[in-house]
Amino acid sequence: MEKRVPRILMGKPGLCGHDRGIMLVIMALRDAGMEVIYSGRHNSPEQLVDVAVQEDVDVLGVSILSGAHMALCRRIAERLKEQDADDIVLLAGGFIPPDDIPGLKALGVREVFTEGARLDDVVAFVRRAAEERLPA
Amino acid sequence: MLREDLKVAEAAWRARHADELAAATAKPALCEDGIPLKVVYTPLDADEASPGDAAFPGEFPYTRGNDASGYRKKLWTISHYAGFGSPRETNVLFRKMIDHGGVPPYMALDLPTQLGLDPDDPMAAGEVGLTGTSIASLRDWETIFDGISLESTFVGTVINAPAAVILAMHIVLAQKQGADLAKVRGNLQNDILKEFTARGNFIFPVAPSLRLVTDSVEYCSRHLPSFWPLNVTGGHFAEAGADRVHEVAFAFADAFTYIERLLARGVSIDAFAKNMFFLMKTNHFDLFEEAAKFRAMRRIWATRLRERYNARDPESLKCKVLGHSGGSQMTRERPELNIARTTLACLAGALGGIQLIGLRTMDEVFGIPTEKSEMIAIGTQHVVAHETGVPDVVDPLGGSYYVESLTREFESRVLSEIDRLEREGGMVRAVENGSIRRTIAQDAYEAQRAVERGEKIKVGVNKYRIDEAEPPRRPYQLDPAEEGRRVEDVRAVRRERDSAATAAAIEELKRVARLPEGSDSNLMVPIIEAVRAYATMGEICKALKDVFGEYVERGRV
């Protein structure tokens, strides 16, 4: 069976409008041959999870620079569980103080990439995460 | 020496140093936007045909500065972007800033406010007071400026989509304080076009958004002649990743779009152009190009305003710039080096002769800055202003073969980009078809890849790393109970006001919003009355959404 291309939903939950980081990641993932859907800005966490489930994505990447990452990621993690979809790998990026990273991981965020992260590292992480979920 | 003799001399010099020059130029030196740099510039690089080079400051085309004596006439204004979550805390901060050397407040607002949502809106959950002050009604504006005179304090506010509502709060409070509106100074960002393309805080579709900008600027041109109601913000393009040429070209294309709407409305150019200004980045990288950028901006603006829009008032022809150092240039690695970066950014702005400078704090990469780091950022400007002697001579780089050449090259690239946008149907079309966003994203991607490949050095990031044992802590923590207090505050306003008067004011706003746009249906009038009746930000924006709808962003990138 031919291997399926990883499918990624990149989303902006909440009110934050800054999209430099998420656009960089989208472009890097596409250059790496992945299929990437972008939500646009101003989505509720619940909307994002519902789209992720409908589109059967392997990874949900969210970008938040407003400081509201704890509240938003908590709602995303809860909705993923409710939808029985917490096998979708959740990835967060943006403007996130180092002290908050352990708390995000405890919520179920698999990895956090902040300012200064290398695109190659993000791509490598997403590829590994998607492959874990995909049938070999 | 004659030009021909110079050419001979230069060729001979080049031959004598051929090996060294060949080695040095094997890898080209480029500004980030692609402008190539020579090893040395000589009189041969001077453009004898360009009158701008030889002109004097304080005179058309103002390349060398808006004022004949530059900073000897008036030092640049130290601007400082700040604002805490609650109106009460913000009042304390502003009083302190005003006492501390008269630094005027430049207010940061939270995202619910910037998107026209009250603190108890479901979409505001978790976001209240995070990125700045939360403002839900006139009562909050009254709290923030308790004990602060609006007639004698310049108040800057970073507000865009609902800028007309904040302007209305300012007008009503000024009236309540008994201020003379003709003397009230301050500014609004009010640059909605760049929200669609760079910053993302949009509410209404493009056409009614432009109507709100036109209405508020027209209203100020008639009633608040000292107020600056439109701050065109190229800096947000730069922060979103645009290179310097795009930063300036897109800012001008936005500015010209607003100007053309106001002229179509029948407002005279000299009634409003003098109160427009630009918020740009002043960054430390490619430092001489940054200074050249401000010189080129003045020439482009003055020429266009005089020749295309027939501006006659010299104040309209002067391109006024507030330069802020870019948060995206700051690094989490070795964060103290951010002070060095902002010092140089301040220098770039001062060499470029701009009117206001604001610096990011060293710890802003971790969160809302502490008071200590705010005071370091302000003190950094005091050092550049008072210890270096830089302000003593106007346009200190003027006449440099290098900087003059860079100024011309930069200007020509910006003009051709503006021409291209106009040929392709103008800025509104480029906003709606997504081409501006794609250009910015492409610039950002190339810059990021250059850092990752090690072609562009970022100290502490891809070179000279020091692994620090103790990562810096989060600087400022918003009290988690604040959101609940803000929800209670706005509910108290709704309980205590004359609700019939508020409802009538909202109905009147909707009635006017349904009329075709024009001077007789200027939305400022009903918005001011709604604010006076303590209608909330969320209620006013909801009324406008009911009439105008909301902007839907294209998902395709």
XYZ file of C-alpha atoms in Angstrom:
693
model
C 0.000 0.000 0.000
C 1.314 3.408 -0.877
C 2.118 5.600 2.079
C -0.353 8.419 2.635
C 0.926 11.980 2.714
C 0.667 13.491 6.231
C -2.307 15.824 6.607
C -1.940 18.836 8.867
C -4.405 21.473 10.070
C -2.692 24.695 11.058
C -4.931 26.967 13.058
C -5.204 30.290 14.837
C -7.483 29.821 17.859
C -8.760 32.830 19.769
C -8.297 36.452 18.831
C -4.572 36.690 18.052
C -3.978 38.036 14.547
C -0.211 37.634 14.186
C 0.481 35.029 11.555
C 4.146 35.333 10.634
C 5.095 32.196 12.530
C 2.231 30.051 11.327
C 2.760 31.123 7.721
C 6.441 30.146 7.972
C 5.515 26.722 9.308
C 2.824 26.221 6.649
C 5.292 27.071 3.889
C 7.971 24.805 5.336
C 5.561 21.852 5.709
C 4.319 22.303 2.147
C 7.877 22.495 0.851
C 8.419 19.196 2.647
C 5.565 17.673 0.643
C 2.862 17.588 3.313
C -0.773 18.471 2.831
C -1.563 21.535 4.931
C -4.924 23.186 5.594
C -4.942 26.684 7.112
C -7.893 27.803 9.224
C -7.454 31.554 8.898
C -7.710 33.757 11.998
C -10.228 34.158 14.827
C -11.438 30.588 15.319
C -12.902 29.200 18.499
C -10.919 26.219 19.841
C -13.976 24.030 19.313
C -14.272 25.030 15.636
C -10.647 24.087 15.049
C -11.011 20.656 16.606
C -14.181 19.995 14.626
C -12.413 20.850 11.372
C -9.456 18.664 12.381
C -11.800 15.732 12.946
C -13.796 16.297 9.742
C -10.626 16.555 7.695
C -9.070 13.543 9.442
C -5.747 15.272 9.976
C -2.748 13.678 11.635
C -1.477 16.806 13.315
C -3.220 19.926 14.598
C -0.803 22.830 14.922
C -1.967 25.983 16.682
C -0.242 29.355 16.900
C -0.975 31.799 19.714
C 0.921 35.013 20.461
C -1.629 36.746 22.672
C -0.793 35.063 25.960
C -4.065 33.136 25.977
C -2.363 29.821 25.142
C -3.189 28.007 28.414
C -6.931 28.662 28.256
C -7.152 27.982 24.516
C -5.060 24.797 24.544
C -7.053 23.457 27.495
C -10.274 23.849 25.515
C -8.686 22.254 22.434
C -7.419 19.265 24.443
C -10.808 18.801 26.084
C -12.655 18.947 22.769
C -10.258 16.421 21.228
C -11.049 14.016 24.069
C -14.794 14.636 23.758
C -14.600 13.869 20.049
C -12.550 10.755 20.811
C -9.866 12.274 18.626
C -6.965 12.707 21.002
C -4.824 10.536 18.735
C -4.484 13.699 16.604
C -1.101 15.098 17.574
C -1.454 18.572 19.060
C 1.352 21.009 18.480
C 1.558 24.606 19.761
C 3.701 27.529 18.737
C 3.957 31.247 19.204
C 4.761 33.598 21.993
C 4.818 31.274 24.986
C 6.779 31.904 28.186
C 9.161 29.027 29.026
C 7.471 28.515 32.391
C 4.197 27.614 30.679
C 5.617 24.839 28.496
C 5.399 22.039 31.120
C 1.798 23.021 31.817
C 0.910 22.859 28.120
C 2.518 19.438 27.803
C 0.540 18.236 30.822
C -2.627 19.269 28.983
C -1.688 17.027 26.070
C 0.229 19.374 23.797
C 2.922 17.111 22.357
C 5.485 19.791 21.554
C 5.844 23.573 21.828
C 7.864 25.658 19.371
C 8.512 29.260 20.300
C 10.344 32.257 18.847
C 13.747 31.153 17.564
C 12.652 27.596 16.642
C 14.158 26.231 13.454
C 11.751 25.333 10.644
C 13.740 22.186 9.918
C 13.144 21.031 13.500
C 9.416 21.735 13.221
C 9.192 19.820 9.935
C 11.137 16.869 11.366
C 8.896 16.747 14.427
C 5.690 16.869 12.378
C 6.927 14.163 10.041
C 7.762 11.832 12.959
C 4.477 12.562 14.695
C 2.451 11.970 11.545
C 4.296 8.733 10.775
C 3.545 7.385 14.230
C -0.136 7.867 13.548
C -0.125 6.714 9.914
C -0.212 3.052 8.940
C 3.302 2.095 7.836
C 38.760 66.668 -9.701
C 36.755 66.252 -12.878
C 34.470 63.246 -13.272
C 36.633 61.813 -16.063
C 39.756 62.147 -13.946
C 37.944 60.489 -11.064
C 37.023 57.536 -13.234
C 40.663 57.093 -14.194
C 41.755 57.403 -10.569
C 39.141 54.883 -9.423
C 40.177 52.366 -12.065
C 43.789 52.724 -10.995
C 42.856 52.276 -7.322
C 40.838 49.193 -8.246
C 43.835 47.745 -10.125
C 46.214 48.360 -7.231
C 43.908 46.473 -4.834
C 42.528 43.955 -7.317
C 43.273 40.803 -5.311
C 41.878 42.117 -2.056
C 38.751 43.487 -3.736
C 38.154 40.272 -5.666
C 38.360 38.232 -2.459
C 36.161 40.647 -0.531
C 33.412 40.726 -3.147
C 33.409 37.006 -3.918
C 30.364 36.809 -1.696
C 28.090 39.791 -2.379
C 26.970 42.029 0.494
C 23.251 42.638 0.259
C 20.711 44.458 2.350
C 17.948 42.112 3.435
C 15.695 43.463 0.684
C 18.304 42.648 -1.934
C 19.905 46.048 -2.524
C 23.568 45.243 -3.316
C 26.316 47.133 -1.500
C 29.654 48.141 -2.943
C 32.857 47.974 -0.923
C 33.240 51.739 -1.148
C 31.263 54.659 -2.504
C 32.953 57.621 -4.173
C 31.965 60.936 -5.742
C 31.223 58.885 -8.860
C 28.167 57.547 -7.048
C 26.716 61.024 -6.601
C 23.817 61.764 -8.902
C 24.355 65.179 -10.355
C 20.841 65.147 -11.810
C 19.153 64.636 -8.436
C 18.331 67.964 -6.814
C 17.343 66.152 -3.609
C 20.952 65.498 -2.716
C 21.853 69.150 -2.672
C 18.695 70.477 -1.045
C 18.524 71.904 2.458
C 16.600 70.594 5.453
C 13.239 72.162 6.193
C 12.552 72.594 2.490
C 11.071 70.579 -0.326
C 11.543 67.670 -0.861
C 12.569 67.367 2.813
C 15.026 64.530 2.172
C 17.357 66.123 4.711
C 14.697 66.649 7.330
C 11.395 68.286 8.113
C 12.963 71.162 10.037
C 15.815 73.486 9.110
C 17.639 72.832 12.383
C 16.530 69.258 12.987
C 16.685 68.095 16.588
C 18.066 71.437 17.752
C 14.564 72.754 17.143
C 12.923 69.846 18.935
C 14.334 66.522 20.019
C 12.431 63.461 18.842
C 9.614 62.528 21.174
C 10.203 59.495 23.338
C 7.219 57.254 22.825
C 6.516 54.303 25.003
C 4.007 51.580 24.265
C 2.364 50.444 27.478
C -0.859 49.525 29.146
C -1.831 47.072 31.843
C -4.919 44.906 31.875
C -7.135 47.009 34.078
C -8.095 50.629 33.508
C -7.193 51.362 37.157
C -3.614 49.996 36.866
C -3.215 51.790 33.548
C -4.188 55.070 35.207
C -1.433 54.593 37.810
C 1.131 53.716 35.103
C 0.213 56.703 32.923
C 0.420 59.154 35.801
C 3.872 57.800 36.610
C 5.006 58.005 32.962
C 3.776 61.580 32.638
C 5.644 62.511 35.825
C 8.775 60.746 34.548
C 10.037 63.270 32.014
C 6.674 63.856 30.375
C 6.628 60.600 28.428
C 3.181 60.564 26.829
C 1.168 57.374 27.010
C 0.938 55.239 23.909
C -1.737 52.809 24.879
C -1.793 49.078 24.309
C -5.267 47.533 24.311
C -6.320 43.949 24.796
C -7.545 41.876 21.865
C -11.253 41.765 22.809
C -11.248 45.586 22.753
C -9.384 45.659 19.445
C -11.937 43.273 17.958
C -14.965 45.082 19.340
C -15.928 42.411 21.888
C -17.026 43.057 25.466
C -15.213 41.180 28.272
C -18.199 38.840 28.714
C -18.340 37.793 25.048
C -17.671 34.027 24.694
C -14.860 34.694 22.155
C -13.139 36.954 24.715
C -12.751 34.161 27.276
C -9.149 33.876 28.409
C -8.037 36.976 26.481
C -9.260 39.871 28.628
C -6.504 42.271 29.683
C -3.702 40.112 28.258
C -2.150 42.272 25.540
C -3.090 45.620 27.070
C -5.904 47.519 28.674
C -9.478 46.279 28.429
C -11.938 49.005 27.443
C -15.632 48.269 27.310
C -17.296 51.641 27.767
C -16.833 55.337 28.421
C -16.591 54.496 32.109
C -13.226 52.785 31.512
C -11.885 55.800 29.609
C -12.959 57.953 32.566
C -11.011 55.676 34.925
C -7.840 55.610 32.807
C -7.704 59.400 32.564
C -8.800 60.174 36.090
C -6.625 63.126 37.138
C -5.096 63.449 33.634
C -6.098 66.437 31.515
C -6.928 65.537 27.923
C -6.314 69.112 26.864
C -2.679 69.011 27.967
C -1.728 65.327 27.461
C -0.952 63.697 24.130
C -2.635 60.290 24.180
C -1.738 57.679 21.598
C -3.892 54.606 21.164
C -3.204 51.485 19.169
C -6.712 50.875 17.908
C -7.852 50.087 14.386
C -11.115 48.345 13.491
C -13.114 50.092 16.274
C -10.960 53.271 16.269
C -14.026 55.449 15.775
C -15.436 54.206 19.096
C -12.239 55.035 21.014
C -12.124 58.444 19.305
C -15.714 59.015 20.430
C -14.776 58.130 24.039
C -11.904 60.602 23.877
C -14.152 63.351 22.523
C -16.912 62.783 25.082
C -14.469 62.672 28.005
C -12.675 65.802 26.750
C -16.040 67.549 26.606
C -16.861 66.384 30.140
C -13.493 67.717 31.348
C -14.338 71.059 29.726
C -11.402 70.799 27.296
C -11.161 72.899 24.162
C -11.501 70.264 21.402
C -9.348 72.373 19.112
C -6.439 71.813 21.504
C -6.926 68.114 22.189
C -3.919 66.178 20.921
C -3.432 62.497 20.491
C -3.471 59.805 17.894
C -5.270 56.720 16.734
C -3.680 54.047 14.621
C -6.897 53.680 12.562
C -5.027 51.973 9.708
C -7.419 49.170 8.897
C -5.921 48.072 5.574
C -2.815 46.680 7.235
C -4.992 44.702 9.660
C -6.280 42.646 6.729
C -2.794 42.078 5.360
C -0.461 41.984 8.350
C -1.835 42.248 11.858
C -5.160 40.455 11.734
C -7.389 42.596 13.942
C -10.202 43.195 11.485
C -13.959 43.176 12.089
C -15.964 44.559 9.169
C -15.507 43.983 5.404
C -13.068 46.250 3.550
C -15.533 48.838 2.184
C -17.317 49.750 5.471
C -13.938 49.590 7.234
C -12.659 52.272 4.867
C -15.841 54.265 5.483
C -15.092 54.303 9.218
C -11.542 55.555 8.575
C -12.804 58.237 6.198
C -15.544 59.300 8.632
C -13.209 59.597 11.624
C -10.514 61.506 9.728
C -13.111 63.807 8.173
C -14.641 64.445 11.598
C -11.251 65.332 13.109
C -10.408 67.615 10.181
C -13.519 69.611 11.076
C -13.604 69.433 14.883
C -10.224 68.283 16.289
C -7.612 70.077 14.195
C -4.754 69.195 16.589
C -5.555 65.493 16.728
C -3.742 62.900 14.563
C -6.483 60.453 13.623
C -4.549 58.239 11.206
C -1.258 56.561 11.809
C -0.322 54.508 8.779
C 1.600 51.561 10.076
C 4.201 50.098 7.774
C 5.891 48.655 10.822
C 3.343 45.878 10.997
C 4.357 44.713 7.539
C 7.937 44.544 8.758
C 6.941 42.642 11.890
C 4.936 40.218 9.753
C 8.124 39.624 7.767
C 8.036 42.089 4.864
C 11.387 43.380 3.715
C 12.102 47.089 3.998
C 11.078 48.015 0.454
C 7.723 46.278 0.948
C 7.304 47.826 4.401
C 7.492 51.299 2.905
C 5.732 50.612 -0.412
C 2.719 48.991 1.259
C 2.485 51.754 3.870
C 2.419 54.414 1.162
C -0.056 52.431 -0.940
C -2.356 52.261 2.107
C -1.868 55.964 2.847
C -2.644 56.975 -0.731
C -5.798 54.835 -0.637
C -7.071 56.725 2.432
C -6.105 60.070 0.924
C -8.015 59.336 -2.259
C -11.145 58.373 -0.259
C -10.971 61.620 1.725
C -10.467 63.721 -1.395
C -13.439 61.953 -2.986
C -15.423 62.873 0.153
C -14.577 66.508 -0.522
C -12.128 67.043 2.344
C -9.280 69.314 1.295
C -5.832 67.697 1.341
C -4.358 70.399 3.551
C -7.141 69.894 6.102
C -5.970 66.406 7.018
C -2.623 65.427 5.457
C -0.636 67.378 8.047
C -2.161 65.221 10.780
C -1.324 61.909 9.145
C 1.799 60.177 10.265
C 3.581 56.894 9.793
C 4.506 54.258 12.310
C 7.456 52.387 10.886
C 10.080 50.060 12.254
C 13.424 51.489 13.198
C 15.662 48.445 13.316
C 19.338 47.917 13.899
C 20.068 45.593 10.971
C 21.324 47.201 7.750
C 21.529 50.317 9.890
C 22.505 52.779 7.163
C 19.696 51.545 4.963
C 17.309 52.187 7.854
C 18.434 55.810 8.029
C 18.253 56.050 4.219
C 14.717 54.648 4.365
C 13.487 57.601 6.422
C 15.223 60.053 4.100
C 13.651 58.409 1.049
C 10.223 58.349 2.708
C 10.287 62.105 3.182
C 11.164 62.672 -0.477
C 8.529 60.247 -1.787
C 5.779 61.711 0.424
C 6.538 65.359 -0.299
C 6.745 64.769 -4.034
C 3.527 62.760 -4.233
C 1.563 65.095 -1.970
C 2.584 68.149 -3.933
C 2.417 66.757 -7.438
C -0.465 64.278 -7.283
C -2.662 65.718 -4.541
C -1.836 69.420 -4.854
C -1.006 69.890 -1.190
C 0.277 73.412 -0.549
C 0.698 73.635 3.228
C 4.348 72.750 4.002
C 3.113 70.813 7.025
C 1.200 68.491 4.686
C 4.377 67.837 2.715
C 6.385 66.775 5.751
C 6.382 63.036 6.250
C 6.171 62.498 10.002
C 7.426 59.190 11.319
C 7.191 57.384 14.618
C 9.793 54.627 14.608
C 9.480 51.644 16.904
C 12.157 49.019 17.198
C 10.840 45.639 16.149
C 9.836 42.946 18.601
C 10.682 40.365 15.952
C 14.323 41.471 16.086
C 14.598 40.682 19.809
C 15.865 37.294 20.886
C 15.172 35.044 23.859
C 18.742 33.868 23.671
C 21.040 36.220 25.621
C 18.170 38.695 26.122
C 20.369 41.466 27.565
C 21.794 41.900 24.060
C 18.363 43.237 23.098
C 19.415 46.465 24.826
C 22.337 46.728 22.380
C 19.982 46.086 19.475
C 17.511 48.744 20.562
C 20.281 51.258 21.209
C 21.367 50.885 17.590
C 17.738 50.982 16.441
C 17.356 54.283 18.255
C 20.491 55.562 16.542
C 19.141 54.526 13.118
C 15.962 56.508 13.758
C 17.875 59.542 15.013
C 20.225 59.471 12.000
C 17.121 59.239 9.817
C 15.670 62.360 11.437
C 12.327 60.906 12.556
C 9.894 62.594 14.947
C 9.151 59.967 17.572
C 11.030 56.867 18.694
C 9.838 53.965 20.817
C 11.993 51.028 21.879
C 11.032 47.505 22.838
C 12.218 46.279 26.188
C 14.820 43.541 26.602
C 12.342 41.178 28.272
C 9.400 41.667 25.940
C 10.238 38.387 24.204
C 9.029 36.674 27.381
C 5.819 38.566 28.014
C 4.521 41.936 29.139
C 7.580 43.887 30.334
C 8.401 44.760 33.910
C 8.528 48.363 35.021
C 12.305 48.113 35.419
C 12.821 47.120 31.808
C 10.409 49.841 30.659
C 12.595 52.385 32.422
C 15.748 50.908 30.794
C 14.128 51.319 27.358
C 13.291 54.947 28.071
C 16.750 55.537 29.589
C 18.402 54.081 26.481
C 16.802 56.868 24.475
C 17.988 59.427 27.003
C 21.572 58.179 26.507
C 21.372 58.468 22.704
C 19.682 61.863 22.966
C 21.919 63.460 25.569
C 25.296 61.687 25.625
C 26.194 61.051 21.960
C 25.873 64.474 20.363
C 23.937 62.892 17.485
C 21.097 65.466 17.672
C 23.448 68.432 17.270
C 23.704 68.359 13.469
C 20.747 67.913 11.186
C 20.879 64.965 8.751
C 24.403 63.874 9.716
C 24.555 61.299 6.914
C 23.576 63.791 4.210
C 26.237 64.038 1.522
C 27.662 60.608 2.281
C 28.274 59.060 -1.139
C 27.046 55.785 0.306
C 23.909 56.929 2.085
C 22.829 59.263 -0.710
C 23.212 56.441 -3.206
C 21.311 54.060 -0.926
C 18.560 56.646 -0.454
C 18.111 56.951 -4.221
C 18.185 53.214 -4.823
C 15.705 52.601 -2.009
C 13.386 55.331 -3.270
C 13.408 53.947 -6.795
C 12.574 50.410 -5.618
C 9.712 51.675 -3.462
C 8.292 53.799 -6.293
C 8.357 50.920 -8.739
C 6.562 48.701 -6.209
C 3.877 51.378 -5.673
C 3.513 51.732 -9.458
C 3.124 47.973 -9.828
C 0.388 47.867 -7.165
C -1.476 50.748 -8.803
C -1.197 49.146 -12.250
C -2.577 45.895 -10.868
C -5.730 47.562 -9.581
C -4.732 49.242 -6.331
C -4.342 48.319 -2.702
C -7.932 47.306 -1.938
C -7.799 44.707 -4.686
C -4.405 43.468 -3.492
C -5.812 43.145 0.035
C -8.824 41.175 -1.127
C -6.981 38.834 -3.478
C -4.372 37.973 -0.861
C -1.333 39.063 -2.879
C 0.022 41.367 -0.173
C -0.110 38.583 2.407
C 1.650 36.192 0.035
C 4.427 38.707 -0.654
C 4.978 39.283 3.060
C 4.991 35.567 3.833
C 7.503 34.932 1.051
C 9.814 37.668 2.416
C 9.535 36.222 5.920
C 10.271 32.728 4.664
C 13.402 33.788 2.825
C 14.677 35.731 5.863
C 14.029 32.780 8.175
C 15.773 30.333 5.845
C 18.762 32.696 5.620
C 19.092 32.593 9.424
C 18.724 28.806 9.490
C 21.344 28.376 6.782
C 23.670 30.612 8.783
C 23.872 33.224 6.001
C 22.393 35.839 8.305
C 23.980 35.929 11.734
C 21.804 36.416 14.804
C 24.023 36.727 17.826
C 23.100 34.193 20.465
C 20.813 32.337 18.055
C 22.883 30.868 15.239
C 26.282 32.085 16.419
C 27.907 33.033 19.740
C 25.431 30.973 21.695
C 25.837 30.796 25.424
C 23.757 28.196 27.196
C 22.504 29.987 30.239
C 21.829 27.947 33.330
C 18.838 29.907 34.535
C 16.257 30.786 31.894
C 14.698 34.207 32.525
C 11.367 34.079 34.239
C 8.088 35.483 33.029
C 8.257 39.233 33.671
C 4.693 40.273 34.459
C 1.716 38.179 35.500
C -1.807 39.380 34.981
C -3.959 38.667 38.012
C -6.114 35.741 36.847
C -9.106 37.246 38.678
C -8.951 40.329 36.417
C -11.111 38.838 33.679
C -13.908 38.184 36.161
C -13.690 41.740 37.483
C -13.871 43.137 33.969
C -16.941 41.011 33.238
C -18.541 42.368 36.406
C -17.558 45.962 35.490
C -19.240 45.864 32.091
C -22.357 44.253 33.559
C -22.516 47.023 36.174
C -22.370 49.638 33.398
C -25.244 47.932 31.600
C -27.300 47.815 34.821
C -26.672 51.386 35.903
C -27.127 53.360 32.682
C -30.362 54.759 31.223
C -31.073 51.735 29.061
C -33.772 53.419 26.980
C -31.334 56.157 25.983
C -28.689 53.560 25.111
C -31.113 51.548 22.991
C -32.236 54.673 21.134
C -28.627 55.652 20.442
C -27.884 52.184 19.044
C -30.949 52.336 16.786
C -29.861 55.748 15.500
C -26.380 54.339 14.792
C -27.877 51.534 12.724
C -30.087 53.974 10.842
C -27.117 56.127 9.849
C -24.982 53.089 9.010
C -27.617 51.988 6.471
C -27.367 55.343 4.625
C -24.877 55.636 1.764
C -21.569 56.984 3.058
C -20.939 60.720 2.910
C -20.438 63.819 5.008
C -24.137 63.861 5.913
C -24.028 60.293 7.181
C -20.722 60.512 9.027
C -20.798 57.675 11.550
C -18.836 59.630 14.147
C -21.961 61.573 15.074
C -24.130 58.599 16.143
C -21.111 56.747 17.605
C -20.361 59.727 19.869
C -23.963 59.754 21.091
C -23.932 55.989 21.678
C -20.718 56.305 23.706
C -22.200 59.186 25.679
C -25.163 56.936 26.524
C -22.671 54.326 27.823
C -23.300 51.861 25.028
C -20.478 49.335 25.230
C -17.771 48.637 22.674
C -19.383 45.273 21.981
C -22.857 46.751 21.507
C -21.657 49.455 19.135
C -19.634 47.009 17.039
C -22.505 44.502 17.059
C -24.835 47.191 15.681
C -22.345 47.928 12.893
C -21.871 44.192 12.179
C -25.648 43.840 11.861
C -25.545 46.393 9.047
C -22.128 45.798 7.471
C -21.458 42.108 8.095
C -18.026 40.757 8.978
C -14.830 40.266 6.992
C -14.257 36.689 5.939
C -10.615 35.885 5.410
C -9.697 33.699 2.487
C -8.181 30.468 3.765
C -5.946 30.095 0.695
C -2.440 31.316 1.310
